[in-house]
PDB file of C-alpha atoms in Angstrom:
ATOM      1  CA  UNK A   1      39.903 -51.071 109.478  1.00  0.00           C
ATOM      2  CA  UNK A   2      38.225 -51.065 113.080  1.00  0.00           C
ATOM      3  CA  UNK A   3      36.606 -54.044 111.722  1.00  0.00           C
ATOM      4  CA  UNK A   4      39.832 -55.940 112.465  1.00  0.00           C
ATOM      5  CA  UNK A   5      39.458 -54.572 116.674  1.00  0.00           C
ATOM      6  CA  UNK A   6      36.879 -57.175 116.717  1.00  0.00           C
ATOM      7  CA  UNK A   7      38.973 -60.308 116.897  1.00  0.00           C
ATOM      8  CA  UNK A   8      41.378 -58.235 119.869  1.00  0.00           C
ATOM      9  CA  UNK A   9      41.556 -58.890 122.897  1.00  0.00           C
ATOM     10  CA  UNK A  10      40.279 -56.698 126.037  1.00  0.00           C
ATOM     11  CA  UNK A  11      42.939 -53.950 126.061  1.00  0.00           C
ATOM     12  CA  UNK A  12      44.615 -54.399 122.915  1.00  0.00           C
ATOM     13  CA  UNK A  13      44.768 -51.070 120.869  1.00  0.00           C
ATOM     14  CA  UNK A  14      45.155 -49.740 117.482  1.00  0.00           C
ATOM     15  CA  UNK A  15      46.906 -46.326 116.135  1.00  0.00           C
ATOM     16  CA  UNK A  16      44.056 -43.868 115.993  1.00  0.00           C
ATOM     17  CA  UNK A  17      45.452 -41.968 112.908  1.00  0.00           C
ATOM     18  CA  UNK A  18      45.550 -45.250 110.966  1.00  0.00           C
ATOM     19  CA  UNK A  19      41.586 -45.840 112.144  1.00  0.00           C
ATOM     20  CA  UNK A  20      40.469 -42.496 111.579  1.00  0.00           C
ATOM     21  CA  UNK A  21      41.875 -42.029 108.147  1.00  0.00           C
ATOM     22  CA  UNK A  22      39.758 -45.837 107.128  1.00  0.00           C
ATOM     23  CA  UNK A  23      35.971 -44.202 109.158  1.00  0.00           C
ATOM     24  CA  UNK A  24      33.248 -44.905 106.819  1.00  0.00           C
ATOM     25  CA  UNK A  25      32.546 -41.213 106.060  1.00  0.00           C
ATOM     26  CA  UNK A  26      28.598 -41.333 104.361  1.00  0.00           C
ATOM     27  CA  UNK A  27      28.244 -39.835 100.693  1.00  0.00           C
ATOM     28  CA  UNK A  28      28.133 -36.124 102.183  1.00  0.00           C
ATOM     29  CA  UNK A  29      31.810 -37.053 104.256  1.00  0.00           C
ATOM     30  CA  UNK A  30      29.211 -37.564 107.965  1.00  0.00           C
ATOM     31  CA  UNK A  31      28.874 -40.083 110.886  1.00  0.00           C
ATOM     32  CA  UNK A  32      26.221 -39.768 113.211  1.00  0.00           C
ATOM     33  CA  UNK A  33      27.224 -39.144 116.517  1.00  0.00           C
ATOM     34  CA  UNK A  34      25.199 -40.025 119.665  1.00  0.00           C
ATOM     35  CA  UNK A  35      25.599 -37.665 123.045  1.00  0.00           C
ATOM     36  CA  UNK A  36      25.268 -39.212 126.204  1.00  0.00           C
ATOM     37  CA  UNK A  37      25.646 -37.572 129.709  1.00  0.00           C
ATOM     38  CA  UNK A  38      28.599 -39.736 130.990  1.00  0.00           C
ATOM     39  CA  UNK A  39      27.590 -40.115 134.481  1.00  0.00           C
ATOM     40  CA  UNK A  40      23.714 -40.239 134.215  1.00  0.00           C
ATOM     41  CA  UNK A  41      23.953 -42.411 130.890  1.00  0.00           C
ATOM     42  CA  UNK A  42      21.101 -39.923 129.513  1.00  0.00           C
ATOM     43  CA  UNK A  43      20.638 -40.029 125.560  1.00  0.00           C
ATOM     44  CA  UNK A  44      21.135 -36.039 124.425  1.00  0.00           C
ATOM     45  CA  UNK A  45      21.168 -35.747 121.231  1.00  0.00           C
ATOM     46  CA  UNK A  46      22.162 -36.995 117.772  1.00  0.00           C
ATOM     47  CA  UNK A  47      24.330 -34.726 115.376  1.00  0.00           C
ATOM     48  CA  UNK A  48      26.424 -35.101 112.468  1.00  0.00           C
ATOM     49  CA  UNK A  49      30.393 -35.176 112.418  1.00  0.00           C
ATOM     50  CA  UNK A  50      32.736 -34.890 109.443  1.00  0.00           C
ATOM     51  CA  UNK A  51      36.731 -35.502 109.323  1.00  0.00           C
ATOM     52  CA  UNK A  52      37.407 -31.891 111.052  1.00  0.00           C
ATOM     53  CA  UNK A  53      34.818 -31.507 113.280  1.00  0.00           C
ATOM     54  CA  UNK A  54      35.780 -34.946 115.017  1.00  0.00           C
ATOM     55  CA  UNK A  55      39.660 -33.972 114.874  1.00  0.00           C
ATOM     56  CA  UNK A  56      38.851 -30.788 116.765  1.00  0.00           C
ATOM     57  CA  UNK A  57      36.398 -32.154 119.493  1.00  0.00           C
ATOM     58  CA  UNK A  58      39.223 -34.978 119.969  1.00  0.00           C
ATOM     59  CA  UNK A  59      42.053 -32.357 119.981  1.00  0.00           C
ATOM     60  CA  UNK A  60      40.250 -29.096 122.354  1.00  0.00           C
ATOM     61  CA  UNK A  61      38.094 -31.793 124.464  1.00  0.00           C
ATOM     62  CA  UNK A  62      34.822 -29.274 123.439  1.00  0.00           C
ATOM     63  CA  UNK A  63      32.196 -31.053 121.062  1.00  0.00           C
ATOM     64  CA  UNK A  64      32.319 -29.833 117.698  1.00  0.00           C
ATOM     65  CA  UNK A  65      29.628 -31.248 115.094  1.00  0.00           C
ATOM     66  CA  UNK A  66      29.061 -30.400 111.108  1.00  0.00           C
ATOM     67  CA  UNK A  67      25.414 -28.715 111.036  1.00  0.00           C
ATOM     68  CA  UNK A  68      23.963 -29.730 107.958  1.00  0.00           C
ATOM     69  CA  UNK A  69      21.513 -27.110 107.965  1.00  0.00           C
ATOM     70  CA  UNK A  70      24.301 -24.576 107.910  1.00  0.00           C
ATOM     71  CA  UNK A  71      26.626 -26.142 106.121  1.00  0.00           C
ATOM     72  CA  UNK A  72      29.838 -25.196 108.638  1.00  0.00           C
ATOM     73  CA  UNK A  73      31.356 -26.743 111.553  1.00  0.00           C
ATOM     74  CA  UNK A  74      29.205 -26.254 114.837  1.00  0.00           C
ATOM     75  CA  UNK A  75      30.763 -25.712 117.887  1.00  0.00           C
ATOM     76  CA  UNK A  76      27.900 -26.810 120.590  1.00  0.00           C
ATOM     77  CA  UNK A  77      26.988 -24.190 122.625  1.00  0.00           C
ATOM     78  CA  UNK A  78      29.129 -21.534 120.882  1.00  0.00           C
ATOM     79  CA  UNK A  79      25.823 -19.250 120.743  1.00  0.00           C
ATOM     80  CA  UNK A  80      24.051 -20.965 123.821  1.00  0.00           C
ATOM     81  CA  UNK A  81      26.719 -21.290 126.190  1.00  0.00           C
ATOM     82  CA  UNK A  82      25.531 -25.054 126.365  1.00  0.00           C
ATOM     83  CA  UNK A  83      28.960 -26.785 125.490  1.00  0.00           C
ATOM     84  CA  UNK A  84      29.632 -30.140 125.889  1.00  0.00           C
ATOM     85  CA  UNK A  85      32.650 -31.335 127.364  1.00  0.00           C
ATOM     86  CA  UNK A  86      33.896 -34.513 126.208  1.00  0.00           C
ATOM     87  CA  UNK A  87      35.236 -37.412 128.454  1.00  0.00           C
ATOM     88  CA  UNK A  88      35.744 -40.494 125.483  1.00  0.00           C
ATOM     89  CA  UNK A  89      34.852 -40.916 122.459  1.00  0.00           C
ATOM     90  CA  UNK A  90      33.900 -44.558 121.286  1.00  0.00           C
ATOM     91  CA  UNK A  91      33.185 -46.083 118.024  1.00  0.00           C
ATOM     92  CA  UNK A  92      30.991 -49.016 117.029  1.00  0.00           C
ATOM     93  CA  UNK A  93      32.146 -52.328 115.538  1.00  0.00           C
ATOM     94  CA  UNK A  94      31.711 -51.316 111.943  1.00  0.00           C
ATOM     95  CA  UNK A  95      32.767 -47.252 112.264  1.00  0.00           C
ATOM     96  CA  UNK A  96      30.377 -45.670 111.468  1.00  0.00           C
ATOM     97  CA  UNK A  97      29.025 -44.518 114.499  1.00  0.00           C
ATOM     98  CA  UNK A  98      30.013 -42.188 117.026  1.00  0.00           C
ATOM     99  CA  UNK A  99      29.333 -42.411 120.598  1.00  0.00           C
ATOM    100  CA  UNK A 100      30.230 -39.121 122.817  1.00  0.00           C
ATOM    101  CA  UNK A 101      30.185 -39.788 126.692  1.00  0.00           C
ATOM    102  CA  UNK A 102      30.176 -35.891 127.352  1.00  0.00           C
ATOM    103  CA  UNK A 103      29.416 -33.981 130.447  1.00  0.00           C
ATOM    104  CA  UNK A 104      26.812 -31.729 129.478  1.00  0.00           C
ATOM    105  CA  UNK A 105      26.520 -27.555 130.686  1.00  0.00           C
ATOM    106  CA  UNK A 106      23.081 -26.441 130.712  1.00  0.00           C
ATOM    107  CA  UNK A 107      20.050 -28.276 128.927  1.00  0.00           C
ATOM    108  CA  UNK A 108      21.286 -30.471 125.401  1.00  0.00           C
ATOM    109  CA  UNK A 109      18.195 -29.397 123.441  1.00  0.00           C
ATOM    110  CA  UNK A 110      17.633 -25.862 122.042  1.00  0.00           C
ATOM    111  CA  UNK A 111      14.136 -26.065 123.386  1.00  0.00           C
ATOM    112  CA  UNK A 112      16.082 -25.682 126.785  1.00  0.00           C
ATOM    113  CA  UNK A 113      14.880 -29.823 127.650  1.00  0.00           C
ATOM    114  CA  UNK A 114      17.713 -31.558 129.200  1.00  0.00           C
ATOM    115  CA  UNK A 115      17.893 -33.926 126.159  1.00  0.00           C
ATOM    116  CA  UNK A 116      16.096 -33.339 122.758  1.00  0.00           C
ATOM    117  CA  UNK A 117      14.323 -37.071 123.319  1.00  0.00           C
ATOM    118  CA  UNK A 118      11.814 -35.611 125.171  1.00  0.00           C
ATOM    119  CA  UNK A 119       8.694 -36.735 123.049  1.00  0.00           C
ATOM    120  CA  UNK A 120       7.662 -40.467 124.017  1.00  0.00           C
ATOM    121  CA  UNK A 121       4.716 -42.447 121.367  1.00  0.00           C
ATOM    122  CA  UNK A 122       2.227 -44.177 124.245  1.00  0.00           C
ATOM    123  CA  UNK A 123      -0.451 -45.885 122.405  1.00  0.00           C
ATOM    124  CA  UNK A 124      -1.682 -43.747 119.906  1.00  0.00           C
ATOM    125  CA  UNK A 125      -0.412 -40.356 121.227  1.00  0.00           C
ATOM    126  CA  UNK A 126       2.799 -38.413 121.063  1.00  0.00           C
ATOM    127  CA  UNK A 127       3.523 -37.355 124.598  1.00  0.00           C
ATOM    128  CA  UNK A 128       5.608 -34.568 126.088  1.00  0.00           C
ATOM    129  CA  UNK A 129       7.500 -36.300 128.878  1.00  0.00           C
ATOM    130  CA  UNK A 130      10.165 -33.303 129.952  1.00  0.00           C
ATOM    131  CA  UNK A 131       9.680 -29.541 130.724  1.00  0.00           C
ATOM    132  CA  UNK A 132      12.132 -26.942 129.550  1.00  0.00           C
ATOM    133  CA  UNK A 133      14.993 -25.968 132.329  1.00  0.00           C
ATOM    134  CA  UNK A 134      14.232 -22.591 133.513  1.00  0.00           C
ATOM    135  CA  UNK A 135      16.564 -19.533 132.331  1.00  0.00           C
ATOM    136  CA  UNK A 136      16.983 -18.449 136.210  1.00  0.00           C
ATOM    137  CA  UNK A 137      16.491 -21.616 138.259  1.00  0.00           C
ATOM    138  CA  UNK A 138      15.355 -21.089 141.945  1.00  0.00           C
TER     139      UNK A 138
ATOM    140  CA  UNK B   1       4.946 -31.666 113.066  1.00  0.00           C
ATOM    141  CA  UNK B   2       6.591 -33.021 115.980  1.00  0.00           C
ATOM    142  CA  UNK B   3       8.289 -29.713 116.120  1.00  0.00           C
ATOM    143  CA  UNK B   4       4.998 -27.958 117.447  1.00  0.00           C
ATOM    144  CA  UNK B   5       5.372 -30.091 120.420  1.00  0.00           C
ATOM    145  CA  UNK B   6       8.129 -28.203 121.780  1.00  0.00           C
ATOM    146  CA  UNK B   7       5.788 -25.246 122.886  1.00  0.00           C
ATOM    147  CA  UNK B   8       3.219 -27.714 124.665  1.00  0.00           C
ATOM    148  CA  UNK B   9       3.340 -28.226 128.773  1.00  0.00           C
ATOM    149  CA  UNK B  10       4.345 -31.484 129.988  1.00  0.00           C
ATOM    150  CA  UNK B  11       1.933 -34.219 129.730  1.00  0.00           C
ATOM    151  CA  UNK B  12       0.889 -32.603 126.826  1.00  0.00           C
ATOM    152  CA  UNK B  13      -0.038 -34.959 123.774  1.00  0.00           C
ATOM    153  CA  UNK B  14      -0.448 -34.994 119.774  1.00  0.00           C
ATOM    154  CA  UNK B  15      -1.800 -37.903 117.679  1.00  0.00           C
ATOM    155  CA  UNK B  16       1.016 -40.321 117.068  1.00  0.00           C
ATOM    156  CA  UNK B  17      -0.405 -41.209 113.300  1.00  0.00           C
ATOM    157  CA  UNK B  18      -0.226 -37.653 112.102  1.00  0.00           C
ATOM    158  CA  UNK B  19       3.085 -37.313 113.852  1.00  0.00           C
ATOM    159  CA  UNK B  20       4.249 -40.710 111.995  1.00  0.00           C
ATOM    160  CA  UNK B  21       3.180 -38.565 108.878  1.00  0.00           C
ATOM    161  CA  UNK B  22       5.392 -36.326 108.628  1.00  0.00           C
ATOM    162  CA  UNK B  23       8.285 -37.403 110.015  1.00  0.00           C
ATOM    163  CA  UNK B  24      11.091 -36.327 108.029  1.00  0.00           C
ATOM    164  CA  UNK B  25      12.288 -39.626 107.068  1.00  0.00           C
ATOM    165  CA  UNK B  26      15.441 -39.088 104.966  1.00  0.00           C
ATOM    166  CA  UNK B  27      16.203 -39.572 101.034  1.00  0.00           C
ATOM    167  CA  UNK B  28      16.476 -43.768 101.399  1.00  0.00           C
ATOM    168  CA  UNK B  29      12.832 -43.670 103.475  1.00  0.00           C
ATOM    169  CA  UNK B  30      14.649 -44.040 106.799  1.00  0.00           C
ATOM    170  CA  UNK B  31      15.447 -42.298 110.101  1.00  0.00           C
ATOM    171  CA  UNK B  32      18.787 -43.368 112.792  1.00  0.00           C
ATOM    172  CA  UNK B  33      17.365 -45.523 115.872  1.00  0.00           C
ATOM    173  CA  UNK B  34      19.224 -45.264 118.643  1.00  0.00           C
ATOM    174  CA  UNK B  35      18.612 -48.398 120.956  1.00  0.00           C
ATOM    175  CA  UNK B  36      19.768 -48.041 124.940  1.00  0.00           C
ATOM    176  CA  UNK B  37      19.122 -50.520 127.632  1.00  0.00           C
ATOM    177  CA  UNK B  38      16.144 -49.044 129.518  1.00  0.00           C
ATOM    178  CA  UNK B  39      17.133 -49.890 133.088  1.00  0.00           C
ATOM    179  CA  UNK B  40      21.046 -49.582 132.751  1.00  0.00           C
ATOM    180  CA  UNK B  41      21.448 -47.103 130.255  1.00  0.00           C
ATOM    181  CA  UNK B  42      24.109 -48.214 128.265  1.00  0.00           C
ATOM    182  CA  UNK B  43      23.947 -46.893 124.684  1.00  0.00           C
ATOM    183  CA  UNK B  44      23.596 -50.416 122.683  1.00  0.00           C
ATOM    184  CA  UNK B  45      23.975 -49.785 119.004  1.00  0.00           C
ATOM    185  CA  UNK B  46      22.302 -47.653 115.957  1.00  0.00           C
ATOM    186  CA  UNK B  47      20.394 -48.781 113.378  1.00  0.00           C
ATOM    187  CA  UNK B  48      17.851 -47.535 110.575  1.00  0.00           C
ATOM    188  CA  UNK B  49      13.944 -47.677 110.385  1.00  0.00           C
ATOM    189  CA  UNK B  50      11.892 -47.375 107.619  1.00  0.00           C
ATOM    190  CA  UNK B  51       8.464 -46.495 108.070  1.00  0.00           C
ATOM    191  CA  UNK B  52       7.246 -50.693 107.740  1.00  0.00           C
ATOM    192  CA  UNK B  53       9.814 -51.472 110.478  1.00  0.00           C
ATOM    193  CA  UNK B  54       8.574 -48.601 112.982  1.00  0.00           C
ATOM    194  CA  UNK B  55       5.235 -49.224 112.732  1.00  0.00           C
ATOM    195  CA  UNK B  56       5.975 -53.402 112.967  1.00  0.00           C
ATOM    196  CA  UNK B  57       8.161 -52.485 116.399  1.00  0.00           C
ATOM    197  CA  UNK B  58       5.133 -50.326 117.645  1.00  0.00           C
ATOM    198  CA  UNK B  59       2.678 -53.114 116.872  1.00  0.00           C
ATOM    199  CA  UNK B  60       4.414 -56.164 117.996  1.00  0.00           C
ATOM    200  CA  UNK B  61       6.527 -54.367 121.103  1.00  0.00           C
ATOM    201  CA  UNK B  62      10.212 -56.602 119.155  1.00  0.00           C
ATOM    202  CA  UNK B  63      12.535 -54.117 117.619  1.00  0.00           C
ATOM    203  CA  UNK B  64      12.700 -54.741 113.777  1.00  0.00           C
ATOM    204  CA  UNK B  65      15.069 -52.103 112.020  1.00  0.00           C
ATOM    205  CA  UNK B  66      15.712 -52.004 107.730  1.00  0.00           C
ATOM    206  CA  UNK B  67      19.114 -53.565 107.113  1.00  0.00           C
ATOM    207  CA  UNK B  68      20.612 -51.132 104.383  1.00  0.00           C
ATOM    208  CA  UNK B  69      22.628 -54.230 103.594  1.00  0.00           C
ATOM    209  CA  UNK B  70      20.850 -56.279 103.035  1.00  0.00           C
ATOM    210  CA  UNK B  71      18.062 -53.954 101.966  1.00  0.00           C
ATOM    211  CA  UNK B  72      15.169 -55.434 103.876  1.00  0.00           C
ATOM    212  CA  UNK B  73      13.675 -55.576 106.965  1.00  0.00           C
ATOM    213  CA  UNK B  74      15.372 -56.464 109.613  1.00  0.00           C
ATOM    214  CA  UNK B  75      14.236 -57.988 113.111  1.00  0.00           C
ATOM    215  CA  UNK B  76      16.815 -58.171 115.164  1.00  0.00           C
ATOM    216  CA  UNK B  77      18.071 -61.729 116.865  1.00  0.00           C
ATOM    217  CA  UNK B  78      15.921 -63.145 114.289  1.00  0.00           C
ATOM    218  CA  UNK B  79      19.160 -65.345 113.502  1.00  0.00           C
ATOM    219  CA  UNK B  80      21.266 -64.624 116.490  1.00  0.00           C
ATOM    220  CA  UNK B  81      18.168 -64.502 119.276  1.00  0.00           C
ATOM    221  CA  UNK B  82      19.161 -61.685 120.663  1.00  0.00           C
ATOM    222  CA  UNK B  83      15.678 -60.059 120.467  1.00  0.00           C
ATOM    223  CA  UNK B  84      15.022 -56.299 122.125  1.00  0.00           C
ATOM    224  CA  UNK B  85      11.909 -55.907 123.508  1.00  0.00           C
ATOM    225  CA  UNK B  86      10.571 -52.648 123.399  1.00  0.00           C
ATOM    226  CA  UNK B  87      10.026 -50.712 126.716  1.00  0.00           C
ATOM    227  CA  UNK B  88       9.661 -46.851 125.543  1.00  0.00           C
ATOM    228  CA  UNK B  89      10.453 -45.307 121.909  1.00  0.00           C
ATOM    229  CA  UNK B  90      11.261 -41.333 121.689  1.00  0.00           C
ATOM    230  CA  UNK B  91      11.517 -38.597 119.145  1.00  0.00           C
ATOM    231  CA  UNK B  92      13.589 -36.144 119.537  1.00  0.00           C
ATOM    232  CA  UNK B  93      12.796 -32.242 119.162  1.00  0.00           C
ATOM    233  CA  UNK B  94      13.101 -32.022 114.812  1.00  0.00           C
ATOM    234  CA  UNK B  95      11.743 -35.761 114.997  1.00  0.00           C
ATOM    235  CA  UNK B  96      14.628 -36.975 112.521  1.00  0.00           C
ATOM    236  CA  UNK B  97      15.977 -39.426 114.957  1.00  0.00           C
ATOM    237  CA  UNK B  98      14.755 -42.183 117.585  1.00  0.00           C
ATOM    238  CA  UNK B  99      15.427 -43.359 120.702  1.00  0.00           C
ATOM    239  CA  UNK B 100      14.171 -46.818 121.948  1.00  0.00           C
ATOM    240  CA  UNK B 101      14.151 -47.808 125.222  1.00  0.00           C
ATOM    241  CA  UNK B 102      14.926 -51.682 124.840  1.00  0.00           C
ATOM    242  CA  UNK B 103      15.373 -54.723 127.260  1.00  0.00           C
ATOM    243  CA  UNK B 104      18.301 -56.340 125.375  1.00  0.00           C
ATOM    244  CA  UNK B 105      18.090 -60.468 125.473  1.00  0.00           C
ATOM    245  CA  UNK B 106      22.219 -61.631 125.164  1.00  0.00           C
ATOM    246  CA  UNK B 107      24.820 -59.083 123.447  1.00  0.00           C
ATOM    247  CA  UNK B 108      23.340 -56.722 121.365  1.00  0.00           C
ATOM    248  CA  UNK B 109      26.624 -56.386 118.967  1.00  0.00           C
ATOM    249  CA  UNK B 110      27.191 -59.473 116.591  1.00  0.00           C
ATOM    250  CA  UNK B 111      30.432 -59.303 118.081  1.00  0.00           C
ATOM    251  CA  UNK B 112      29.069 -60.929 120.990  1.00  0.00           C
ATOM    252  CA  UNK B 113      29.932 -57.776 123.186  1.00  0.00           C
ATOM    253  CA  UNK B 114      26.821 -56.994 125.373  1.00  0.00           C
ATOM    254  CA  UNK B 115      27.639 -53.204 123.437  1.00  0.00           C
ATOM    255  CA  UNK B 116      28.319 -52.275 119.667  1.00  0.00           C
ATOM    256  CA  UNK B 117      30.288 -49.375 121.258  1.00  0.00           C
ATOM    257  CA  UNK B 118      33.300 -50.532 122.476  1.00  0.00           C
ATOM    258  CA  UNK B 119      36.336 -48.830 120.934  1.00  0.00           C
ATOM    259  CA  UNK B 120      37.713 -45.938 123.093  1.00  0.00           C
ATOM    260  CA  UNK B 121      39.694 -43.467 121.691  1.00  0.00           C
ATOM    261  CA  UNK B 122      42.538 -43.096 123.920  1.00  0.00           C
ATOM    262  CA  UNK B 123      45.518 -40.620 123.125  1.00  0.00           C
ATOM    263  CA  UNK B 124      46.898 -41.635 119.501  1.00  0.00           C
ATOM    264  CA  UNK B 125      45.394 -44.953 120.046  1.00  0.00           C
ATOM    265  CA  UNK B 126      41.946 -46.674 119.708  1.00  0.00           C
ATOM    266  CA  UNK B 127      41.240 -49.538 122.807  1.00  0.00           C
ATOM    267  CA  UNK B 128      39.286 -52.656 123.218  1.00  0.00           C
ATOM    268  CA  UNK B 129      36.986 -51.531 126.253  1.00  0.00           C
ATOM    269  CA  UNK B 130      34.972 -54.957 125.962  1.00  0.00           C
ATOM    270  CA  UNK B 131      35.004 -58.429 125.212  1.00  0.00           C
ATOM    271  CA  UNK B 132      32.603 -60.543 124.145  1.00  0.00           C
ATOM    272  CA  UNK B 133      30.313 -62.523 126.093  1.00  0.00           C
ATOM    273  CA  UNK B 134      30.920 -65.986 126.712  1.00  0.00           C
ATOM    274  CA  UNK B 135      28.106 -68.452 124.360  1.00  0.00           C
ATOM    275  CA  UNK B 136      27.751 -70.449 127.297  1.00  0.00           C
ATOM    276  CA  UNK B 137      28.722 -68.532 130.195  1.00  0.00           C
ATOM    277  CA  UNK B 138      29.238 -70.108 133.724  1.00  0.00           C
TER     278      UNK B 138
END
């Protein structure tokens, strides 16, 4: 259905409910969904959503993702304290991908990096290219 | 592999063909890309790479994805000309998803909006945040 957004005009709208029940859920009932920091534009992370995870990030305004590995909804930071606070959520022409513009506490990755992209290929190496934030920063 | 990367110091470096390896591509043979305008930022779209099309962007520096469509590779603005031009390409911490750093020629969505991202959920609604770029602008 947010196929048909294409042909709108800047502005236009469409009911959300009527969208979200039409999302192009994959086989296990997931979109990906892409963190960015919303006022630095830095890439976070990528993590998994189902239909209630993305109804209660939308409805408390804290990102909540499906972990795959654990098989149960994943409220970020709920053991870190590294939550992410969402400012809009966007979708892609097609649905099927989530884009988070968040505003990010504390580092994104669990490797306490600022964003979990922190390996870069250059030539034929794999290079580290950010340093973990320290627990008690100067 | 990439994983044991997140104990090494900045700067740090592991052979990119062993990493390549074992990269847990997923059941299909493919991993999510996540292309973002390297000097701007903005988050451009999300595609899939298969092993053939990662190791085709490395070597030729264009960004060539596999279409699950269409079920073949897939180098982008091969119809449309709307080539990216690969600056930087990332792994993040688990190595299941990529970032590329791209410089974007025209729109990147086949929308002709410079994003694929541009439906904001706002309240009860979803809103047209872009329109498309002119084909022959001023």
């Amino acid at each position: 259905m947010i196929e048909q957004a294409e042909t709108l005009p800047l502005g236009a709208s469409m009911p959300w409910p009527e969208v979200l029940a039409a999302l192009p859920f994959n086989a296990d009932g997931l979109l990906p969904a892409i963190a960015q920091q919303y006022d630095s534009g830095e890439v976070l992370m990528l993590a998994w959503m189902n239909r209630d995870a993305l109804t209660e990030t939308l409805t408390t305004g804290r990102v909540c993702y499906w972990s795959r590995s654990r098989e149960r909804l994943w409220r970020k930071g709920e053991t870190s304290g590294h939550w992410q606070s969402l400012k809009e959520l966007r979708l892609d022409c097609d649905g099927d991908t989530l884009l988070l513009l968040v505003d990010q506490t504390g580092p994104a990755c669990h490797t306490r990096r600022p964003s979990c992209f922190y390996n870069a290929v250059r030539g034929d190496r794999v290079e580290v290219i950010a340093a973990p934030v320290p627990v008690h920063p100067a």
